[in-house]
Amino acid sequence: MLRGKLKLPEKARRAFPDRLGSIVAGFNEKDEENRGLNHGFELGEELETFQPNGFGLDRELDDYKVEDEKSDGELGFRAPQKPDRDGADSVSFSDVFAADEKRSDLEYEFSQKEINLEKLQRVASSGLPDGGGLRATAWKVIISSSFAHLQLLLGYLPASRDLWEKELIENQSKYAKLKEELLLSPSQFSKREDEPLRSNKQYAGSDADGQLARHDVSTDDHPLCLGQASVWHQYFQFTEILEQIDRDLLRTHPDMKFFSSNSSLSRKNREAMRNILLLFAKLNPVIRYVQGMNEVLAPLYYVFSTDADEKNAANAEADSFACFVRLLSDSVDHFCEQLDNSSVGIHSTLSRLLGLLKANDEELWRHLELTNKVNPQFYAFRWITLLLTQEFDLHSILRIWDCLLSNPFGVQEMLLRVCCAMLLCVKTNLLSGDFVDNLKLLQHYPKINIEHLLQVAQDISPDTSSFCLSP
Amino acid sequence: MVLVLALGDLHIPHRAPDLPPKFKSMLVPGKIQHIICTGNLCIKEVHDYLRTVCPDLHITQGEYDEETRYPETKTLTIGQFKLGICHGHQVIPWGDLDSLAMLQRKLDVDILVTGHTHQFKAYKHEAGVVINPGSATGAHSSITYDVNPSFVLMDIDGLRVVVYVYELIDGEVKVDKIDFKKTTATAPSAH
C-alpha cells in the first residue's frame, strides 16, 4: 500500500548525484551504526550506481524498484552535512512563481479586515515563505485565533484584523506588567518599597556623621528569611531553575549565530528568552521549567524577531511569550507527572500515536510493538512534548511548524500524524533492525526530505478505532 | 545584587561551642556570594564550615587564631564599593572611632569591617562607614558586657548598600536594616 505513496519526489531524484558523491567521499559514522546488518549489501549497491553523469541515475533508479522504499530512508543518510534547503534544491520557474503567488496571497489576506483563517491555514500547510515577516504574522494570527477558537468552543472563528491587533497590544502591556511584578530582583524590590519611606522622613544618618539609623525588619523581609511569603526566599528558590535555563540557552542551536554567539545581539536574544522562560516557570509552579522548553521557544522567538517590520520585531519578546504560552497550553498536560496515566497524559497520547500507526501500517506496528518491543516512550516522548524541535534543524522545524499550525483541528492532531509519518518514512530500516538498531534510528532521526514527510503526513488516514469508544 | 556576609569573633572552641542554632539554620549555602571574617575563629573547623556556606572567604588575623597565616588587613572591591577588613586588636584604643577612621583612610576604603569589641556598631564619618558585626557566637569579651550574638549581611546593589543586622536577643532573632548610598562611583581599578 505504501509503495505507491513513497515514490521519490521529482526534486529528490535530481538531487541524487550530490548525495551519492558524498557517499564515495566517506561514510558517516552514523550511517554505519544505523545500517547494521545490511552494511555489506548496501555498500555494493551504492558503488554500482555511482556515475559521473547525472542523467544515468534516473534510469538506474527505475531499475532499483526494490530499493524504492529503502532509498527514502537512505536519503537522509546520504548527505548529513548538506544543509536542509530542500525547497531550494531545484528552483524552477514554476516554483518561483508559486512562491511569489503565495507571498502576494498572504499579503492580501493580512491587509483585509477579516482574515480568512481557513485560507491562511491552507497556504501554511504548503509552507510559508521565509523572510519578510509573513511567517511571523501568519503564526501570530493562527496561534492567537486557534487559542480563541478552542476557548470559545465555537466553529472556526473568522479572524478580524482589529481584534487580533488589539489582542497583540494587550498582550504586550500584560507582559510588561508581568515582568515588572515577577522578574524584579529582591534588592530592586526593596528599593522600590523604601522610596515612599525615604521621602517621608529624613534619614537621620544619611548625610550627617554618627551612628547610622536602624530600622527593625524582623517581621519584614530580609535576605535570610525562610518564610514562604518572602520575596528573597522565592528569589533563591528560582536560582536553581535560572541556572538550568541559562545552561540550556547556551546550548540552543549552537550552530546559529542568532542564539549562541557572544555578540551583544545574541546576548540580548538569550536574555529575552531567559525572561520568557523564567516568567513561564513562575506562572506555572506545577511544571516550572523543563529542559527542552528552550527548544520550543527558539523557533517562535526567531521568527518573530526576524520580522521585517521593525515595530513587530521590537515586540518579539512579548509576542513570543504569548504564543509560547498558548502553544504549550496544548501539551502542558504532557509535562505533569501526575497526569501521566490519565486520559490527557502522555501515555494516552502515545497510545493514540500507536493506534494511528496500526491503522496505517499494521506490519510496522506489529514489528515495533510486538517483535522488538520498542516502546513509544523511548522515542516519541521527546517528539511530542517538544514539538519535534529536537529532531530537525531550524529551517526544517519552521517548515514543519507551518504544517502543524495549518491543521484546523489543532496542533496536537497534526503532530501525531507527522510522528506517524516519520515512522513510516523509515519503515524499511526499522523492519530490518533489531531493538537496538530501531532505538538508535528513532532517537537520532535521520535527515529526510521535509516536503515528502509532510506529504505522507497529510495522506495518513485518521485512526477511526478510537471513535467507536466515544458515544 | 551581591550578598556579603560579615561576621567574626566566634572564639570557637575556647569561649563558645558553636554558632547559635538559629543562626546556623539561616546560613544556608547558595545565597551568599562573599564572606568577610574579622578574625578569632579560632580553629580550622570553623574555617571549613564557613567555606561550605560560601567558597569566597576573606579572613584577617585575630590575636587568638590558631592559624597564623591570615593577613593583618585585607581590602577587596565588590561592585562599586571598596571594603577593608581588619580584626581591630591592632588599633588602640580598642573600638575608638577616630583611630578606626585613621585606619580607614590609610586603607582607602568605603566600608571598613572590624571586630574585637564583640559589639555591633555601624558608624558613618566623612571617610566612609565603619561596621562592626559583633560576635557571631556571643563570646565573652573583657571590654563589653552582655554580648548578644550578632552578624551582618550586606546587600550591595550599585551605589547603594543595604545592611541587614541579625542579632539574637533573648533567644529571638531580630533583624535590623540600615541603608546608605555612596555619592560617587569608584573608578575601575585592578582588583
XYZ file of C-alpha atoms in Angstrom:
662
model
C 0.000 0.000 0.000
C 2.742 2.359 0.831
C 4.975 1.585 -2.068
C 2.998 3.764 -4.375
C 2.954 6.600 -1.897
C 6.626 6.576 -1.173
C 7.753 7.332 -4.666
C 10.695 9.599 -4.735
C 9.595 13.146 -5.460
C 10.996 14.843 -8.516
C 13.331 17.171 -6.657
C 14.985 14.373 -4.746
C 15.806 12.450 -7.877
C 17.647 15.300 -9.438
C 19.455 15.900 -6.196
C 20.774 12.374 -6.048
C 24.144 12.972 -7.717
C 25.369 15.205 -4.891
C 24.251 12.878 -2.220
C 25.830 9.818 -3.749
C 29.030 11.749 -4.244
C 29.316 12.253 -0.537
C 28.992 8.520 -0.027
C 32.069 7.818 -2.070
C 33.907 10.506 -0.194
C 33.390 8.606 3.010
C 30.732 7.135 5.144
C 29.401 8.954 8.074
C 29.908 7.101 11.312
C 26.228 7.374 11.988
C 25.346 5.589 8.783
C 27.409 2.607 9.754
C 25.711 2.366 13.095
C 22.300 2.584 11.606
C 22.770 0.170 8.776
C 23.991 -2.603 10.968
C 23.338 -5.914 9.288
C 22.792 -4.509 5.855
C 26.176 -2.945 5.674
C 27.785 -5.202 3.122
C 24.764 -5.417 0.905
C 24.280 -1.680 0.636
C 27.894 -0.859 0.021
C 27.786 -2.886 -3.139
C 24.626 -1.179 -4.280
C 25.888 2.347 -3.965
C 29.192 1.915 -5.664
C 27.486 0.413 -8.650
C 25.049 3.209 -9.122
C 27.596 5.980 -8.822
C 28.091 7.628 -12.164
C 29.703 10.924 -13.035
C 26.883 11.699 -15.392
C 23.750 12.668 -13.572
C 21.379 11.573 -16.287
C 22.323 7.955 -15.979
C 20.968 7.938 -12.450
C 17.371 8.413 -13.395
C 17.404 5.261 -15.382
C 19.277 3.394 -12.680
C 16.733 4.407 -10.131
C 13.907 2.858 -12.095
C 15.729 -0.446 -12.128
C 16.005 -0.449 -8.390
C 12.353 -0.683 -7.676
C 13.075 -2.784 -4.642
C 15.274 -0.064 -3.365
C 12.487 2.445 -3.760
C 11.297 2.379 -0.223
C 14.690 1.914 1.251
C 16.161 4.839 -0.604
C 13.651 7.040 1.077
C 15.348 6.394 4.327
C 18.718 6.452 2.618
C 18.130 9.967 1.502
C 18.749 11.082 4.972
C 21.930 9.076 5.341
C 23.354 10.309 2.103
C 24.215 13.813 2.962
C 24.150 14.524 6.631
C 26.333 17.565 6.119
C 24.193 19.064 3.439
C 22.040 21.901 4.718
C 18.425 21.045 4.576
C 17.353 23.524 1.926
C 15.124 21.034 0.224
C 12.820 23.689 -1.056
C 15.631 25.468 -2.825
C 17.213 22.423 -4.384
C 15.787 22.821 -7.822
C 14.434 26.253 -8.378
C 12.363 26.039 -11.450
C 10.350 28.847 -12.879
C 7.130 27.328 -11.637
C 8.467 27.154 -8.096
C 9.465 30.789 -8.053
C 6.141 31.766 -9.495
C 4.282 29.725 -6.912
C 6.278 31.271 -4.078
C 5.557 34.773 -5.323
C 1.920 33.976 -5.652
C 1.844 32.649 -2.129
C 3.549 35.789 -0.865
C 1.127 38.132 -2.546
C -1.774 35.960 -1.420
C -0.690 36.257 2.181
C -0.065 39.960 1.951
C -3.506 40.445 0.525
C -5.048 38.383 3.302
C -3.322 40.370 6.006
C -4.427 43.633 4.535
C -8.046 42.574 4.737
C -10.209 43.463 7.666
C -11.457 39.948 8.148
C -8.750 37.396 7.731
C -9.824 34.103 6.293
C -8.256 31.705 8.762
C -9.070 28.657 6.711
C -7.320 30.070 3.672
C -4.380 31.075 5.804
C -4.061 27.589 7.165
C -4.305 26.097 3.712
C -1.485 28.291 2.482
C 0.509 27.474 5.610
C 0.185 23.763 5.068
C 2.151 24.061 1.858
C 4.857 26.104 3.514
C 5.099 29.764 4.377
C 7.672 31.932 2.597
C 10.816 32.803 4.511
C 11.717 36.378 5.188
C 9.542 39.431 5.002
C 7.753 38.795 8.243
C 4.882 36.975 6.585
C 5.560 33.823 8.506
C 5.671 35.752 11.789
C 2.343 37.420 11.183
C 0.767 34.208 9.957
C 1.891 32.307 13.022
C 0.687 35.011 15.363
C -2.733 35.048 13.757
C -3.064 31.290 13.703
C -1.832 30.757 17.240
C -3.861 33.532 18.792
C -7.045 32.730 16.960
C -6.751 28.996 17.326
C -6.490 29.553 21.055
C -9.597 31.670 20.977
C -11.243 29.010 18.887
C -10.544 26.352 21.472
C -11.558 28.594 24.301
C -14.922 29.586 22.946
C -15.660 26.150 21.525
C -17.368 27.632 18.521
C -16.953 26.573 14.950
C -13.989 28.288 13.461
C -13.690 31.950 14.205
C -13.121 34.344 11.366
C -10.125 36.345 12.480
C -10.860 40.038 12.337
C -7.785 42.185 11.881
C -8.792 44.727 14.508
C -9.413 42.020 17.054
C -6.100 40.341 16.738
C -4.168 43.558 16.552
C -5.836 44.722 19.705
C -5.044 41.454 21.349
C -1.381 41.753 20.449
C -1.176 45.184 22.041
C -2.977 43.935 25.120
C -0.559 41.053 25.373
C 2.417 43.309 25.151
C 1.269 45.500 28.019
C 0.322 42.464 30.086
C 3.737 41.043 29.506
C 5.486 44.243 30.560
C 3.460 44.279 33.747
C 4.204 40.635 34.487
C 7.890 41.244 34.021
C 7.782 44.090 36.450
C 5.959 42.057 39.020
C 7.779 38.800 38.852
C 11.205 39.375 37.461
C 12.392 42.070 39.807
C 15.358 41.154 41.947
C 14.681 41.455 45.676
C 17.055 44.403 46.103
C 15.242 46.383 43.478
C 12.002 45.341 45.094
C 13.079 46.631 48.490
C 14.422 49.777 46.904
C 11.021 50.444 45.445
C 9.382 49.812 48.779
C 11.719 52.220 50.542
C 11.120 55.122 48.196
C 7.992 56.460 49.922
C 9.617 55.944 53.335
C 12.620 57.900 52.285
C 10.665 60.849 51.040
C 8.537 60.999 54.166
C 11.057 61.055 56.951
C 14.538 62.446 56.700
C 17.016 59.685 57.142
C 18.935 60.709 60.236
C 22.235 59.213 59.299
C 22.181 59.762 55.596
C 24.161 62.962 55.426
C 25.335 63.691 58.948
C 28.105 61.723 60.624
C 27.420 59.495 63.537
C 25.568 56.329 64.299
C 23.566 55.075 61.350
C 19.862 54.778 61.920
C 18.497 51.270 62.265
C 15.082 50.053 61.226
C 13.613 46.900 62.594
C 12.672 44.496 59.832
C 12.441 41.325 61.917
C 8.930 40.765 60.733
C 9.566 42.056 57.232
C 11.664 40.619 54.517
C 15.383 40.065 54.772
C 17.737 38.000 52.647
C 17.999 35.060 55.006
C 14.291 34.869 55.576
C 12.979 31.356 55.235
C 9.307 32.202 55.075
C 7.296 31.268 52.004
C 5.973 34.750 51.503
C 9.420 36.249 51.480
C 10.481 37.803 48.231
C 14.031 36.760 48.956
C 13.111 33.162 49.635
C 11.214 32.914 46.373
C 14.122 34.505 44.576
C 16.548 31.911 45.871
C 14.202 29.092 45.038
C 14.333 30.119 41.443
C 18.109 30.483 41.194
C 18.459 26.782 40.504
C 15.902 26.960 37.723
C 17.611 30.059 36.399
C 20.918 28.253 36.246
C 19.303 25.448 34.311
C 17.665 27.882 31.915
C 20.939 29.691 31.333
C 22.757 26.478 30.613
C 20.093 25.329 28.183
C 20.003 28.653 26.393
C 23.690 28.427 25.700
C 23.066 25.056 24.114
C 20.207 26.174 21.914
C 21.082 25.883 18.282
C 24.824 26.208 18.794
C 25.350 26.449 15.071
C 23.318 29.617 14.741
C 24.853 32.983 15.495
C 21.441 34.340 16.366
C 21.400 32.312 19.542
C 24.815 31.265 20.531
C 27.487 33.785 19.645
C 28.983 36.257 22.080
C 27.784 39.331 20.249
C 25.598 41.762 22.105
C 22.665 40.986 19.829
C 22.868 37.309 20.563
C 23.168 38.061 24.276
C 20.102 40.216 24.041
C 18.235 37.352 22.407
C 19.272 34.964 25.120
C 18.274 37.474 27.782
C 14.836 37.862 26.194
C 14.361 34.108 26.002
C 15.540 33.795 29.578
C 12.916 36.273 30.736
C 10.208 34.426 28.869
C 11.181 31.030 30.254
C 11.594 32.351 33.795
C 8.239 34.064 33.648
C 6.637 30.893 32.397
C 8.259 28.905 35.200
C 6.994 31.359 37.788
C 3.484 31.370 36.402
C 3.316 27.591 36.216
C 4.599 26.259 39.501
C 3.405 22.757 38.624
C 5.636 22.160 35.649
C 8.111 25.023 36.208
C 10.814 24.740 33.625
C 11.550 21.523 31.786
C 14.674 21.035 29.724
C 13.683 21.424 26.120
C 11.265 24.290 26.553
C 14.043 26.485 25.291
C 13.972 24.496 22.058
C 10.237 25.051 21.665
C 10.684 28.753 22.275
C 13.589 29.138 19.872
C 11.717 28.918 16.541
C 8.951 31.195 17.831
C 11.338 33.842 19.003
C 13.461 33.518 15.907
C 10.548 34.010 13.547
C 9.114 36.930 15.473
C 12.333 38.821 15.917
C 13.436 38.438 12.326
C 10.225 40.065 11.239
C 10.893 42.642 8.541
C 8.554 45.098 10.237
C 10.667 46.979 12.813
C 7.829 47.552 15.209
C 6.880 43.899 15.291
C 10.448 42.798 15.737
C 10.809 45.084 18.737
C 7.860 43.394 20.398
C 9.150 39.937 19.639
C 9.686 39.124 23.295
C 6.136 39.857 24.363
C 4.614 38.176 21.330
C 6.779 35.105 21.683
C 5.762 34.834 25.315
C 2.096 34.922 24.438
C 2.445 32.401 21.630
C 4.739 30.202 23.688
C 2.186 30.017 26.471
C -0.553 29.135 24.021
C 1.454 26.585 22.157
C 2.466 24.866 25.365
C -1.024 25.016 26.803
C -1.934 22.270 24.391
C 0.800 19.998 25.575
C 1.135 21.188 29.163
C -0.609 18.065 30.381
C 2.215 16.019 28.968
C 4.667 17.610 31.360
C 2.732 16.976 34.500
C 3.811 13.723 36.035
C 0.613 13.109 37.947
C -1.367 13.162 34.727
C 0.891 10.654 33.020
C -1.604 7.824 33.120
C -4.761 9.836 32.764
C -6.676 10.313 29.577
C -4.923 13.573 28.828
C -1.468 12.485 29.814
C 1.469 11.490 27.755
C 0.730 7.783 27.831
C -2.638 8.231 26.256
C -1.145 10.397 23.532
C 1.499 7.796 22.863
C -1.116 5.089 22.550
C -3.021 7.319 20.136
C 0.127 7.533 18.071
C 0.399 3.768 18.045
C -3.242 3.462 17.127
C -2.618 5.736 14.180
C 0.352 3.669 13.129
C -1.643 0.472 13.423
C -4.427 1.871 11.293
C -1.991 2.873 8.585
C 0.645 0.193 8.583
C -0.084 -2.857 10.626
C 3.135 -4.602 9.652
C 5.330 -1.843 11.035
C 3.174 -1.536 14.093
C 3.476 -5.228 14.808
C 7.204 -5.097 14.277
C 7.702 -2.219 16.673
C 5.230 -3.175 19.340
C 5.377 -6.920 19.445
C 8.544 -8.149 17.806
C 11.016 -5.602 19.035
C 9.037 -4.130 21.873
C 10.198 -0.649 21.070
C 8.078 1.288 23.479
C 6.965 4.652 22.048
C 8.033 6.231 25.311
C 11.639 5.775 24.267
C 11.480 7.920 21.177
C 8.157 9.623 20.744
C 8.071 11.293 24.143
C 10.544 13.897 23.000
C 8.915 14.210 19.604
C 5.571 15.039 21.099
C 6.412 17.137 24.126
C 8.913 19.281 22.278
C 7.004 19.500 19.031
C 9.788 17.899 17.013
C 12.252 20.708 17.693
C 14.994 18.334 18.700
C 14.771 16.148 15.648
C 15.444 18.576 12.840
C 17.380 21.741 12.136
C 15.750 25.139 12.444
C 14.831 25.556 8.835
C 13.026 22.220 8.711
C 11.354 22.966 12.028
C 9.909 26.174 10.619
C 8.514 24.279 7.677
C 7.085 21.534 9.855
C 5.520 24.029 12.217
C 3.867 25.767 9.283
C 2.202 22.467 8.640
C 1.370 21.813 12.285
C -0.280 25.186 12.656
C -2.188 24.767 9.439
C -4.313 21.968 10.784
C -7.764 23.272 11.604
C -8.138 20.504 14.163
C -5.213 21.699 16.170
C -1.520 21.245 16.520
C -1.606 18.009 18.504
C -3.570 16.126 15.892
C -1.211 17.116 13.099
C 1.741 16.398 15.342
C 0.645 12.801 15.776
C 0.295 12.475 12.031
C 3.761 13.832 11.414
C 5.181 11.460 14.024
C 3.433 8.585 12.362
C 4.768 9.735 9.002
C 8.246 9.816 10.485
C 7.872 6.196 11.432
C 6.528 5.263 8.025
C 9.316 7.014 6.196
C 11.993 4.901 7.802
C 9.920 1.787 7.702
C 12.366 -0.402 5.813
C 15.194 0.450 8.151
C 13.028 -0.268 11.129
C 11.860 -3.573 9.756
C 15.379 -4.710 9.119
C 16.755 -3.780 12.514
C 16.539 -5.196 15.966
C 15.651 -3.398 19.185
C 18.948 -1.579 19.498
C 19.045 -0.542 15.840
C 15.465 0.666 15.894
C 16.003 2.668 19.013
C 19.173 4.228 17.708
C 17.469 5.134 14.491
C 14.436 6.682 16.112
C 16.344 8.563 18.743
C 18.601 10.127 16.173
C 16.144 10.599 13.419
C 17.885 10.859 10.037
C 17.510 13.845 7.786
C 14.872 13.368 5.178
C 13.038 15.429 2.650
C 10.620 17.506 4.671
C 8.142 18.113 1.890
C 7.909 14.392 1.386
C 7.452 13.759 5.092
C 4.665 16.290 5.306
C 3.029 14.870 2.233
C 2.945 11.447 3.857
C 1.579 13.043 6.998
C -1.221 14.695 5.096
C -2.108 11.438 3.440
C -2.322 9.451 6.627
C -5.776 8.216 7.300
C -7.068 9.018 10.764
C -7.412 6.290 13.289
C -11.108 5.529 13.448
C -10.899 2.783 16.023
C -10.890 5.233 18.909
C -14.022 6.922 17.615
C -16.025 3.822 18.389
C -15.297 4.265 22.075
C -16.907 7.657 22.433
C -20.675 7.694 22.434
C 22.847 42.391 43.826
C 25.684 40.893 45.784
C 25.184 39.430 49.224
C 28.174 39.734 51.545
C 28.205 38.138 54.976
C 30.337 39.849 57.638
C 30.990 38.133 60.946
C 33.794 37.425 63.379
C 34.973 36.849 66.928
C 33.452 33.406 67.208
C 36.136 32.148 69.649
C 35.276 28.524 68.953
C 36.080 26.351 70.944
C 37.612 28.472 73.703
C 34.708 30.697 74.624
C 31.793 29.205 72.720
C 30.999 25.745 71.387
C 29.290 26.723 68.168
C 27.159 29.257 66.367
C 23.649 29.613 67.788
C 21.381 27.080 66.052
C 19.028 29.795 64.840
C 21.888 31.476 63.022
C 23.116 28.197 61.618
C 19.723 27.366 60.167
C 19.694 30.692 58.319
C 23.169 30.419 56.868
C 22.308 28.125 54.001
C 24.793 27.691 51.163
C 23.898 29.151 47.796
C 22.607 32.544 48.894
C 25.773 34.396 49.817
C 28.460 35.440 47.387
C 31.238 36.555 49.748
C 32.121 36.134 53.384
C 34.192 38.657 55.299
C 35.544 37.477 58.606
C 37.283 39.807 61.007
C 39.168 37.043 62.802
C 39.272 34.962 66.025
C 37.516 31.958 64.597
C 39.742 30.275 66.147
C 40.195 26.773 64.714
C 40.340 25.312 61.239
C 36.991 23.536 61.571
C 35.235 26.880 61.704
C 37.141 27.971 58.623
C 35.962 24.842 56.813
C 32.383 25.395 57.911
C 32.426 28.951 56.587
C 33.783 27.701 53.293
C 30.782 25.408 52.923
C 28.488 28.400 53.259
C 30.362 30.281 50.593
C 33.581 29.434 48.803
C 34.753 33.046 48.608
C 36.076 33.687 52.100
C 38.241 36.602 53.289
C 39.732 36.448 56.764
C 42.117 38.608 58.706
C 44.264 37.616 61.643
C 42.773 37.771 65.112
C 45.008 37.521 68.200
C 43.623 34.104 69.241
C 43.516 32.461 65.810
C 45.393 29.164 65.694
C 46.033 29.602 62.025
C 48.790 32.180 61.819
C 48.892 32.858 58.153
C 45.959 35.191 57.742
C 46.851 38.795 56.755
C 46.576 41.634 59.242
C 44.416 43.687 56.911
C 42.728 42.995 53.622
C 40.960 45.060 51.009
C 38.639 43.976 48.264
C 36.302 45.579 45.760
C 32.751 44.392 45.395
C 30.689 46.195 42.802
C 31.141 49.907 43.323
C 32.392 49.594 46.887
C 35.820 49.118 48.334
C 35.802 47.095 51.523
C 38.512 46.806 54.081
C 38.882 44.176 56.786
C 40.931 44.266 59.958
C 40.448 42.454 63.245
C 40.825 45.618 65.310
C 43.015 44.484 68.203
C 45.848 46.306 66.456
C 44.046 49.620 66.625
C 44.473 51.228 70.023
C 42.355 52.324 71.840
C 40.193 49.316 71.052
C 36.976 50.372 69.380
C 37.912 54.052 69.213
C 36.184 55.528 66.211
C 38.745 58.169 65.439
C 41.564 55.644 65.341
C 39.478 53.378 63.171
C 38.813 56.304 60.873
C 42.576 56.731 60.554
C 42.880 53.094 59.571
C 40.104 53.523 57.058
C 41.818 56.459 55.429
C 45.043 54.507 55.361
C 43.399 51.570 53.613
C 41.391 53.933 51.429
C 38.140 52.004 51.566
C 34.481 52.966 51.634
C 33.458 50.381 54.181
C 35.728 49.166 56.975
C 34.756 45.983 58.746
C 36.424 45.406 62.114
C 35.730 43.403 65.221
C 37.340 42.649 68.560
C 34.901 44.622 70.696
C 32.137 41.959 70.302
C 29.624 44.750 69.970
C 27.711 45.660 66.861
C 28.345 49.132 65.518
C 27.611 50.923 62.268
C 29.097 54.367 62.150
C 29.443 56.886 59.390
C 32.131 59.521 59.187
C 33.451 61.586 56.352
C 35.867 58.991 55.090
C 33.269 56.269 54.959
C 31.432 53.741 57.044
C 32.734 51.515 59.825
C 30.851 48.326 60.537
C 31.489 46.046 63.472
C 29.482 42.857 63.120
C 29.935 41.932 66.774
C 30.481 38.357 67.854
C 28.567 35.706 65.945
C 28.568 33.354 68.952
C 28.130 35.954 71.679
C 31.511 35.020 73.149
C 32.695 36.671 76.331
C 34.723 39.828 75.964
C 36.747 41.778 78.507
C 35.655 45.120 77.125
C 31.950 44.534 76.514
C 29.315 43.268 78.888
C 26.193 41.343 77.916
C 27.285 40.318 74.488
C 24.483 39.306 72.133
C 25.339 37.094 69.183
C 25.201 39.122 66.006
C 26.361 39.228 62.426
C 25.837 41.402 59.387
C 24.654 40.751 55.847
C 25.271 43.420 53.245
C 23.344 43.670 50.016
C 25.471 45.642 47.590
C 23.486 46.886 44.646
C 25.095 49.548 42.517
C 25.798 52.610 44.622
C 23.554 51.512 47.411
C 24.229 49.176 50.294
C 21.553 47.724 52.481
C 22.966 46.366 55.703
C 20.899 43.741 57.492
C 21.909 43.252 61.127
C 20.981 39.914 62.662
C 21.010 39.812 66.452
C 19.976 37.094 68.837
C 18.237 38.822 71.725
C 16.599 36.637 74.393
C 16.557 33.661 72.095
C 14.847 35.507 69.241
C 16.428 36.631 66.014
C 15.982 40.340 65.467
C 16.740 41.838 62.084
C 17.519 45.481 61.529
C 18.086 47.242 58.291
C 20.447 50.103 57.525
C 20.568 51.896 54.247
C 23.257 54.033 52.807
C 24.362 55.299 49.453
C 27.637 56.260 48.013
C 27.748 59.511 46.139
C 30.471 58.920 43.604
C 31.277 55.819 41.648
C 34.608 54.119 42.133
C 36.892 54.360 39.155
C 37.543 50.882 37.784
C 40.704 49.602 39.396
C 42.726 46.435 39.303
C 41.120 44.169 41.886
